[in-house]
CSV table of C-alpha atoms and ligand atoms in Angstrom, one decimal:
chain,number,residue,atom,x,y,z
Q,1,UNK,CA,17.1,19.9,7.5
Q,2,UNK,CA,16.9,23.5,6.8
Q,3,UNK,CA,13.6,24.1,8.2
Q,4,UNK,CA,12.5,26.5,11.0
Q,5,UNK,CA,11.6,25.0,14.3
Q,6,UNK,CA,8.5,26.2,14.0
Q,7,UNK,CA,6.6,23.3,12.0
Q,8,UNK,CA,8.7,21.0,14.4
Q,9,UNK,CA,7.5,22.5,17.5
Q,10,UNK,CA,4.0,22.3,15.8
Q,11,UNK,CA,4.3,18.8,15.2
Q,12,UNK,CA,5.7,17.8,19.0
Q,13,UNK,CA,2.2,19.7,20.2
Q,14,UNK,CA,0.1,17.5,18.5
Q,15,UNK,CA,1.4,14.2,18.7
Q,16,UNK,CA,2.0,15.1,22.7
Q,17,UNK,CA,-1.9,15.9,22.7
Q,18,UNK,CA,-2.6,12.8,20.7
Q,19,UNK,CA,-0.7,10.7,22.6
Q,20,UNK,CA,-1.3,12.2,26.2
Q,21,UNK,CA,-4.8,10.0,26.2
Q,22,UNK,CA,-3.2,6.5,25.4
Q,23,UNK,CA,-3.7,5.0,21.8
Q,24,UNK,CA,-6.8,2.6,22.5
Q,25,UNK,CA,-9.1,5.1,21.3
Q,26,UNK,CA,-7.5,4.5,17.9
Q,27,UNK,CA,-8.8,1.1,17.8
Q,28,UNK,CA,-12.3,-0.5,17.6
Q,29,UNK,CA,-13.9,-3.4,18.7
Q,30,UNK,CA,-12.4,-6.7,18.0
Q,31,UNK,CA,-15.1,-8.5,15.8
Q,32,UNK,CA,-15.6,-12.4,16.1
Q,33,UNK,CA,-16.1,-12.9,12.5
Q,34,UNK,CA,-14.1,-12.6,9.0
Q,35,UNK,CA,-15.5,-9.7,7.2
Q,36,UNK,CA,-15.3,-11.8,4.0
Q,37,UNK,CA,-17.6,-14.5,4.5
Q,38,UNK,CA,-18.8,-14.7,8.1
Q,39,UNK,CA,-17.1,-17.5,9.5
Q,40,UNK,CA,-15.9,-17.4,12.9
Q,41,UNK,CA,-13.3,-19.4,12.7
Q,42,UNK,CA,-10.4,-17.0,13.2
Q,43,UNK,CA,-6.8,-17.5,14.0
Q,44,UNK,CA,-4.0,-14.8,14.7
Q,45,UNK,CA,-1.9,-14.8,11.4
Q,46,UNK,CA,0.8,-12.3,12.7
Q,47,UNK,CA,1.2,-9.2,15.4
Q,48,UNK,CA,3.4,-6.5,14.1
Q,49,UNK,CA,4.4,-3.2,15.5
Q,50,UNK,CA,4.4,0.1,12.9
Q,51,UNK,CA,8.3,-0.5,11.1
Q,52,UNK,CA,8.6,2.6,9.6
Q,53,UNK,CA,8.5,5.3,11.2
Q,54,UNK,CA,7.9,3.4,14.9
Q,55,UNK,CA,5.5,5.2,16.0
Q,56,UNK,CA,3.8,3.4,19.0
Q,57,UNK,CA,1.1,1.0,18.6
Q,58,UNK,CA,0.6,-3.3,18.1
Q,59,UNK,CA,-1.3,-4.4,15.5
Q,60,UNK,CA,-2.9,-7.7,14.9
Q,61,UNK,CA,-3.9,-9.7,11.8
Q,62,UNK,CA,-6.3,-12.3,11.9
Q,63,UNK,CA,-6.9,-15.6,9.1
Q,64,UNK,CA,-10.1,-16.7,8.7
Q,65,UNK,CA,-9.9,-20.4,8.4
Q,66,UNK,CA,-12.6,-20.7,5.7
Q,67,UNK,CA,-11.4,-18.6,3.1
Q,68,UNK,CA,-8.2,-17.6,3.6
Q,69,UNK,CA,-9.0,-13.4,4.0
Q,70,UNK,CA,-6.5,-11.9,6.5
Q,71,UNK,CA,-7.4,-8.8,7.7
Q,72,UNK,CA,-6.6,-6.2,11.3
Q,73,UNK,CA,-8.4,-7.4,13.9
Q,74,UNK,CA,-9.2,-5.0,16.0
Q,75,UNK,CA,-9.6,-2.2,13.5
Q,76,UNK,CA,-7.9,0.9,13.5
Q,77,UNK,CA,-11.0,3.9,14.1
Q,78,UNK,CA,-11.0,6.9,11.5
Q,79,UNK,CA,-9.2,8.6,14.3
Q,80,UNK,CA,-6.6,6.0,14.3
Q,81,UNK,CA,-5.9,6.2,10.5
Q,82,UNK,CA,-5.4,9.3,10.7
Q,83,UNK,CA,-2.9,9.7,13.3
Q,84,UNK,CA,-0.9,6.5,11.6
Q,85,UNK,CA,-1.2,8.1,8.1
Q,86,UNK,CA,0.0,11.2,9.2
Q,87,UNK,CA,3.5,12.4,8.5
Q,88,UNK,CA,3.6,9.3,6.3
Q,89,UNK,CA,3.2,10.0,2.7
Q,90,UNK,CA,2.6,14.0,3.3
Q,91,UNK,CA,4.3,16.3,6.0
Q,92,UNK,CA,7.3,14.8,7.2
Q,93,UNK,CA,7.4,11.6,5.6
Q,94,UNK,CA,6.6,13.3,2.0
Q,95,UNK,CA,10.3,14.2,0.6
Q,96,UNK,CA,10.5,9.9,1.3
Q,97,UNK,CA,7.6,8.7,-0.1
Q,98,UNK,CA,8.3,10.7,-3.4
Q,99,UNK,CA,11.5,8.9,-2.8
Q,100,UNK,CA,10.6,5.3,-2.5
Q,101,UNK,CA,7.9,5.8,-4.9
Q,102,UNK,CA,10.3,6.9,-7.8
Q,103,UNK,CA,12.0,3.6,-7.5
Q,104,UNK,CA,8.8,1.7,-8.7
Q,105,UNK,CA,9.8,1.6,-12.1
Q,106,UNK,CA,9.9,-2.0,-13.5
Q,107,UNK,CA,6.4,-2.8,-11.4
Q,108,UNK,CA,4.5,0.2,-12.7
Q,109,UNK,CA,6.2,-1.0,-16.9
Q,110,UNK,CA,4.7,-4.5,-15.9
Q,111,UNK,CA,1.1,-3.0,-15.0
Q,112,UNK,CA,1.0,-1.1,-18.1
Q,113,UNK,CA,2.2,-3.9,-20.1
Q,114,UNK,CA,-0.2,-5.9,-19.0
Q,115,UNK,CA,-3.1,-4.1,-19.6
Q,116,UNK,CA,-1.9,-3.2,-23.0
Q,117,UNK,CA,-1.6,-6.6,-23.8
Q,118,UNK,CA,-5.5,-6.6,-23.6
Q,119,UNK,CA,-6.8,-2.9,-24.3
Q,120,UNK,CA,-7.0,-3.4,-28.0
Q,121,UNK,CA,-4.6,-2.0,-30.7
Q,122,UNK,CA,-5.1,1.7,-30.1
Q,123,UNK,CA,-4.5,0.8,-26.2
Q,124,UNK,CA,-6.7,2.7,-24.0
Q,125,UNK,CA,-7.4,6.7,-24.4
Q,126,UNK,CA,-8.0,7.4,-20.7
Q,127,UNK,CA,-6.9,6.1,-17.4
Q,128,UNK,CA,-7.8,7.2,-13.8
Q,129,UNK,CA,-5.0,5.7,-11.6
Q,130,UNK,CA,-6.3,5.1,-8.0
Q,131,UNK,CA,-4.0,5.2,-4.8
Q,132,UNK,CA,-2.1,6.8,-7.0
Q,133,UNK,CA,0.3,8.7,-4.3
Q,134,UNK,CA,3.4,10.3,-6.2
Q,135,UNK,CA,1.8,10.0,-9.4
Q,136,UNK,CA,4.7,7.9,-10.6
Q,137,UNK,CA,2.2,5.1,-12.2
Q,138,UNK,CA,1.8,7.4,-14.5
Q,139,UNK,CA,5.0,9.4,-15.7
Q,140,UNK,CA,6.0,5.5,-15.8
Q,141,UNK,CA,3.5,3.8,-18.1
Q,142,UNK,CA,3.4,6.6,-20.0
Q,143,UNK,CA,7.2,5.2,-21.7
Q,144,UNK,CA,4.5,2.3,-22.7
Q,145,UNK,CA,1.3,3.8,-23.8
Q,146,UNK,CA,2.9,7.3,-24.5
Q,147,UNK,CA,-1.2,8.2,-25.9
Q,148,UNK,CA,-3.2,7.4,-22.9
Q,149,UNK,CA,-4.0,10.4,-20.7
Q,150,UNK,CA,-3.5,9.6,-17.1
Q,151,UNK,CA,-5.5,11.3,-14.3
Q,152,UNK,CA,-4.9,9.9,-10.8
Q,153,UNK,CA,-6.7,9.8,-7.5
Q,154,UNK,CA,-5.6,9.8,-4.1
Q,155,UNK,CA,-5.8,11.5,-0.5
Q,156,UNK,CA,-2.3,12.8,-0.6
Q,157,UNK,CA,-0.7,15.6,-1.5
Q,158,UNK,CA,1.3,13.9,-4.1
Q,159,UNK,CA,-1.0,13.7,-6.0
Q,160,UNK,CA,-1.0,17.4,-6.4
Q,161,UNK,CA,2.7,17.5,-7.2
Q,162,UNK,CA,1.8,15.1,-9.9
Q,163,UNK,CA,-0.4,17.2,-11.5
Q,164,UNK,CA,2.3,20.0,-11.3
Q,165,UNK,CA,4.8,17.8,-13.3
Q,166,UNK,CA,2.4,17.1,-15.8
Q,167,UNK,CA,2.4,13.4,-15.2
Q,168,UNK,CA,-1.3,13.5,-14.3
Q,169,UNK,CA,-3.9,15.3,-16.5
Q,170,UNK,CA,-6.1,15.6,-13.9
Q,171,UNK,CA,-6.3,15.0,-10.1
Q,172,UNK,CA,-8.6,13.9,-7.6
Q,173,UNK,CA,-8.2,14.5,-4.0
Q,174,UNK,CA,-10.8,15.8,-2.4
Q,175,UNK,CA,-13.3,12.3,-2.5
Q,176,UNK,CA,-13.1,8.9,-2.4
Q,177,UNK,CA,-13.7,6.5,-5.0
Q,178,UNK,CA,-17.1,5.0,-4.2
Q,179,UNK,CA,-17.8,8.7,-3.3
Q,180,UNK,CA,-17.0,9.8,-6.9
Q,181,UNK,CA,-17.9,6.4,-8.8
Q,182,UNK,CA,-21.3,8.0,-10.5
Q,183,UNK,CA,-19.8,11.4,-11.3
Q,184,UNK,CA,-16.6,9.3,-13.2
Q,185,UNK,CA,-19.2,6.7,-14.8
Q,186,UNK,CA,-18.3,6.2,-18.6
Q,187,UNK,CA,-15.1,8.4,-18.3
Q,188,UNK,CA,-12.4,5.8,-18.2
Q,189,UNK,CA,-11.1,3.1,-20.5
Q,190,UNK,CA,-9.1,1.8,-17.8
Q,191,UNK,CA,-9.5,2.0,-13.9
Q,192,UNK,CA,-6.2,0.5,-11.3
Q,193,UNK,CA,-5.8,0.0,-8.4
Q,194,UNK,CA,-2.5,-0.9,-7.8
Q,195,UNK,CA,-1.4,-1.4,-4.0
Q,196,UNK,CA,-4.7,-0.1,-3.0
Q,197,UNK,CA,-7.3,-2.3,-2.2
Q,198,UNK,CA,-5.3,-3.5,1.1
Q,199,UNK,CA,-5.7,0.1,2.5
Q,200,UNK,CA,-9.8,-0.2,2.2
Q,201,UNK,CA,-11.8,-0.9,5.2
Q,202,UNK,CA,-14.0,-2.6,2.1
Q,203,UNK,CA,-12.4,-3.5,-0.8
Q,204,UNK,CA,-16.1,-5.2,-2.3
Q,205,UNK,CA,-17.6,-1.4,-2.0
Q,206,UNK,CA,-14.3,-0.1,-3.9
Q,207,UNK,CA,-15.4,-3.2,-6.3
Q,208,UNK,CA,-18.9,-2.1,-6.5
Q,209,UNK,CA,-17.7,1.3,-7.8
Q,210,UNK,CA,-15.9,0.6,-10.6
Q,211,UNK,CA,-18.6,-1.6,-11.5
Q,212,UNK,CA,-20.5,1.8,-11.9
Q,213,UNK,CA,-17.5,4.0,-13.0
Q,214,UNK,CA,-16.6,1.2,-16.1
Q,215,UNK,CA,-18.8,0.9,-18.9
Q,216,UNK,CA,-18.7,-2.3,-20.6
Q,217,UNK,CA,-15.4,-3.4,-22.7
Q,218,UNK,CA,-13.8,-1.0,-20.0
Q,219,UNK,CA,-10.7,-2.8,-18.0
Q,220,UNK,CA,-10.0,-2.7,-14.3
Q,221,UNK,CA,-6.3,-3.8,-13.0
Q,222,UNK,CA,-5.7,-4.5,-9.8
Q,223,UNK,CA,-2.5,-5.5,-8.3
Q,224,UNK,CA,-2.1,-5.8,-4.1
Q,225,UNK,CA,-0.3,-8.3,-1.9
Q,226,UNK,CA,-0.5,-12.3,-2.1
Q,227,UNK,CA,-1.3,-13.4,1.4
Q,228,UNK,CA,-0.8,-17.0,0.2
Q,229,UNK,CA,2.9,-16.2,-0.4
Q,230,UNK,CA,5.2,-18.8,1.5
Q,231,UNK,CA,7.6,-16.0,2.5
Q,232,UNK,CA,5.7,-15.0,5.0
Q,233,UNK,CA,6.3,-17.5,7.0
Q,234,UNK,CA,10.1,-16.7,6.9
Q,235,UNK,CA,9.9,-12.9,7.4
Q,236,UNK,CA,7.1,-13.0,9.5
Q,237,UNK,CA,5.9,-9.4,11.0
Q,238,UNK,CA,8.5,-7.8,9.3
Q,239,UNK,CA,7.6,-9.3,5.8
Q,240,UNK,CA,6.7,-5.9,3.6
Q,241,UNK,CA,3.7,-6.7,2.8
Q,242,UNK,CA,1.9,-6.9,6.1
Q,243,UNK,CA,2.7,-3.3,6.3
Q,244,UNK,CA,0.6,-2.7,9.5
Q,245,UNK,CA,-1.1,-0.4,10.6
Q,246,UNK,CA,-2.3,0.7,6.9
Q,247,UNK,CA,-3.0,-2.6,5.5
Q,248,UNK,CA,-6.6,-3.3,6.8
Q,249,UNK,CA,-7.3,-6.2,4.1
Q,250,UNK,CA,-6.1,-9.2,2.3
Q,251,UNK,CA,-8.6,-11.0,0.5
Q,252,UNK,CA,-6.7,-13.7,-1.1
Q,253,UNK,CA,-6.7,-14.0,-5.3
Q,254,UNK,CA,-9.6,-16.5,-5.4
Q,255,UNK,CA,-11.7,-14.5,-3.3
Q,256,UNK,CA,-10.9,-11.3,-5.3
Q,257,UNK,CA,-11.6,-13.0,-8.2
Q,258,UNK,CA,-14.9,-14.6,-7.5
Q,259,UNK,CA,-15.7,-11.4,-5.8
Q,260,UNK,CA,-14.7,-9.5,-9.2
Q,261,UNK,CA,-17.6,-11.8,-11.2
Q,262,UNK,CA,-19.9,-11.1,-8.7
Q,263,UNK,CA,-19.1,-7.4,-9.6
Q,264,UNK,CA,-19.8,-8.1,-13.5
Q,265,UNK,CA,-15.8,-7.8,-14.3
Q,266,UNK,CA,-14.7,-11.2,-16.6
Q,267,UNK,CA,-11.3,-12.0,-15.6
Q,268,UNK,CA,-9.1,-12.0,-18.5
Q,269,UNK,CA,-5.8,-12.6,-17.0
Q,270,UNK,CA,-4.0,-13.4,-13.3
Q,271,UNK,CA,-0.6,-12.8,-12.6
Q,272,UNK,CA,0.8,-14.5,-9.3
Q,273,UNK,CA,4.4,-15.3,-8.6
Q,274,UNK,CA,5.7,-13.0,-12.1
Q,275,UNK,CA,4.1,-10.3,-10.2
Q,276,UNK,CA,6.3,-10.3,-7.3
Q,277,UNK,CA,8.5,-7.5,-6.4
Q,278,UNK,CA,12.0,-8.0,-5.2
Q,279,UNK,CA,11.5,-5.9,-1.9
Q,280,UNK,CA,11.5,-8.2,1.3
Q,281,UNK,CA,15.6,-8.1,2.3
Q,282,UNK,CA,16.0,-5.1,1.3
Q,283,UNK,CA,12.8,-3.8,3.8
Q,284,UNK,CA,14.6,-5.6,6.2
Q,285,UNK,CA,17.4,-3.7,6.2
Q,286,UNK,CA,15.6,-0.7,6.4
Q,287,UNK,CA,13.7,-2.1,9.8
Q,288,UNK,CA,17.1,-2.8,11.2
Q,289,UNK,CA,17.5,0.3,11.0
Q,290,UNK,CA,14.7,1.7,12.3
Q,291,UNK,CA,14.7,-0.3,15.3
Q,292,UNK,CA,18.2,-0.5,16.1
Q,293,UNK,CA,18.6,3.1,14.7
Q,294,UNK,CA,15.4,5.4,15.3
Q,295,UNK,CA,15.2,8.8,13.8
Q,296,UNK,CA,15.4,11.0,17.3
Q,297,UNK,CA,13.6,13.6,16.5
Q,298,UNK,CA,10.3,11.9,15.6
Q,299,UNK,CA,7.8,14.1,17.4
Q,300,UNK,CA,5.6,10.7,18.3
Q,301,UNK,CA,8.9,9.7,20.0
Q,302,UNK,CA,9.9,11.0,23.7
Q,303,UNK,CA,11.6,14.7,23.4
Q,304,UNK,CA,14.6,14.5,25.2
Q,305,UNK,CA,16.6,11.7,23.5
Q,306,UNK,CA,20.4,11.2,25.1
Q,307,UNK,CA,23.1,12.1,22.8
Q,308,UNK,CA,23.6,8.8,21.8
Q,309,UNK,CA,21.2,7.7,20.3
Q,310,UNK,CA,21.1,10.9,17.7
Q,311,UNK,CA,25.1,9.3,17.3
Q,312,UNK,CA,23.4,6.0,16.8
Q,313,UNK,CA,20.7,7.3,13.9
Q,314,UNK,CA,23.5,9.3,12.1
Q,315,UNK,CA,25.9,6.6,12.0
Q,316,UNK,CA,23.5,3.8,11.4
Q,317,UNK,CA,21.9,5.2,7.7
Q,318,UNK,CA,25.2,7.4,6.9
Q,319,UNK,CA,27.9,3.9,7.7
Q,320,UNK,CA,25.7,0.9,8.1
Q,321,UNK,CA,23.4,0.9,5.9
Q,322,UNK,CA,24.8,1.7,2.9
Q,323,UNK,CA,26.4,-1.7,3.0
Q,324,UNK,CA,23.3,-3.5,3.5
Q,325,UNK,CA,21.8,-1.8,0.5
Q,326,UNK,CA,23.8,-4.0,-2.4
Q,327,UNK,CA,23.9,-7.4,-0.6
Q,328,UNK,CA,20.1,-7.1,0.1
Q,329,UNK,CA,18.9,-6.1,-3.5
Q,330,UNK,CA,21.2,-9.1,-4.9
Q,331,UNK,CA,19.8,-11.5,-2.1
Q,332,UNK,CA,16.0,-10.3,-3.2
Q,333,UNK,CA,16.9,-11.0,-6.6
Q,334,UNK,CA,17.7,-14.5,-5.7
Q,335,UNK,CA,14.7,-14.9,-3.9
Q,336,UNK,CA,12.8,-13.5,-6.9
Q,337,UNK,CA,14.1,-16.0,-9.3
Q,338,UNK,CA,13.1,-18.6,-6.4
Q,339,UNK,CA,9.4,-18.0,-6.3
Q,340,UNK,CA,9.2,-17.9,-10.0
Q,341,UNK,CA,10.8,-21.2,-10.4
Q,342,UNK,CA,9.0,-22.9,-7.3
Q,343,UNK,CA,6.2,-20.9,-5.7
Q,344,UNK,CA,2.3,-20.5,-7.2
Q,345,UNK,CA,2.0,-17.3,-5.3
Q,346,UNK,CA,4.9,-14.0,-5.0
Q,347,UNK,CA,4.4,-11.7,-2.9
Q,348,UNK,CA,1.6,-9.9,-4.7
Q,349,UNK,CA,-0.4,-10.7,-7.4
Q,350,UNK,CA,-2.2,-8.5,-10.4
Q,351,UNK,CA,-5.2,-9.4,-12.5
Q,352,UNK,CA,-7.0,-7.6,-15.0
Q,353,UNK,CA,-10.3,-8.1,-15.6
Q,354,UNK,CA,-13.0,-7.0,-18.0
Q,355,UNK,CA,-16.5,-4.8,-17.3
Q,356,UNK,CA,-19.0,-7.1,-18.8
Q,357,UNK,CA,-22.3,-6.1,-20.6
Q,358,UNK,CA,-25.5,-6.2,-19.0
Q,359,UNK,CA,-24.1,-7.5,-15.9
Q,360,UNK,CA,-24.5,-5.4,-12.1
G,1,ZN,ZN1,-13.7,-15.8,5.7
């Protein structure tokens, strides 16, 4: 790091403040009933600290035991996202999410496949990518529809950078989509949403909007994680997916797709377990780390960390876990070829799905 203290010191003052009044006020009520379909038969699916970056916190996912939809329970306020969210994909975490997002090559080929597959042989003109962080999506698909113009929406300042490496033709940051779904209405031949849904505090609204944004014949993709998948049961909190405290809900894929016809989209094909993503060991290396191995100069973390455990961090991602890195992708790979041979669900599924005429 060749940065001035200054941003550092900037950083430290804020979280201090933030922190200084305990983190409850981050969450809201618990509520007694799924916000899916109103049962209130709940059950504690899995409790799971923040893996990442650690900063402090314990989050709670709840099943509902009438259709399946996992989601946190309590809530995380406004307040509360934005204090998790910060420093994650921006400010100090932004140099790693451009990172980890550049390796999504052979999902973000797949999702463009796919929907080529269905778009017709001139493939879609125009395609607003939302969620879509680094912009990656598109510099990606673009090796597979090299004549679709990409714009991209998203919170972030990556998206910006996008835009600046002329992956994205245009770039929306300032709204969000329901916010912008009349303005965009007609615009798009495509709309995705890959990875995106799960970070809604309503994915049916998000659902609602593309409704309005898609004009009939217009495709919607939508790709986010199974919460059927078996391997959750082995990996437990620290399987990927979970990803607390920014993963607010999991409807499962018969409930997004029911929820989809409802919308007036025709589902025109579902990919389960060839949509997984060989991710889960290799995550789990990277949470050894952070847990056994914490970056010491977190500002969210205590300010005067002994000598040690700055020892601890540099050794830990400079010796140990370089050799983790090979042996986890091969093990993922194995486990990959394992849920295509014997499981219905991966550990995310994608489905594309068709605006229909005449339909709200
Ligand atoms: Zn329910």
């Amino acid at each position: 790091m060749t940065q001035t203290s200054e941003p550092a010191i900037s950083d430290r003052e804020f979280y201090t403040a933030q922190l200084a009044g305990g983190i409850d006020r981050f969450f809201g009520e618990r509520r007694p009933d799924c916000p899916w379909c109103g049962s209130r038969r709940l059950k504690v699916e899995v409790r799971s600290r923040e893996l990442f970056q650690r900063k402090p916190g314990k989050f709670t996912l709840e099943r509902c035991l009438t259709c399946g939809h996992v989601f946190q329970n309590p809530r995380l306020t406004g307040e509360g996202l934005n204090f998790y969210y910060r420093d994650f994909y921006d400010g100090r975490g932004a140099a790693q999410a451009d990172e980890m997002s550049s390796y999504g090559s052979p999902a973000n080929i797949a999702r463009a496949e796919l929907v080529k597959r269905h778009a017709g042989p001139d493939g879609p003109r125009s395609w607003l990518d939302i969620g879509t962080g680094w912009g990656y999506f598109a510099k990606h698909a673009a090796d597979v529809l090299p004549d679709t113009v990409f714009d991209g929406l998203d919170q972030g300042s990556g998206v910006d950078r996008a835009l600046e490496r002329g992956w994205l033709a245009h770039a929306y940051r300032e709204n969000s989509f329901p916010e912008l779904a009349e303005e965009l209405r007609g615009r798009y031949d495509v709309i995705s949403m890959h990875h995106y849904l799960e970070h809604t505090t309503d994915p049916r609204a998000e659902l609602a909007a593309a409704a309005k944004a898609l004009e009939p014949g217009a495709l919607l993709e939508i790709e986010m994680p199974d919460i059927e998948c078996a391997l959750r049961h082995v990996f437990r909190s620290w399987w990927i997916p979970y990803f607390q405290p920014q993963h607010l809900n999991f409807p499962t894929v018969g409930n997004l797709l029911a929820a989809l016809v409802e919308h007036g989209f025709r589902p025109l094909e579902v990919q389960q377990a060839e949509a997984h993503q060989p991710a889960e060991l290799l995550m789990v290396a990277v949470f050894l780390m952070t847990t056994l191995a914490p970056d010491p100069s977190h500002p969210w973390l205590p300010a005067e960390s002994p000598q040690w455990r700055r020892k601890v961090n540099e050794l830990g991602w400079a010796k140990v876990f370089p050799k983790l890195i090979n042996p986890a992708i091969k093990a993922d790979a194995l486990i990959c070829r394992g849920v295509h041979k014997l499981l219905d669900h991966g550990n995310a599924y994608r489905i594309v799905a068709v605006r229909e005429e005449g339909k709200k």
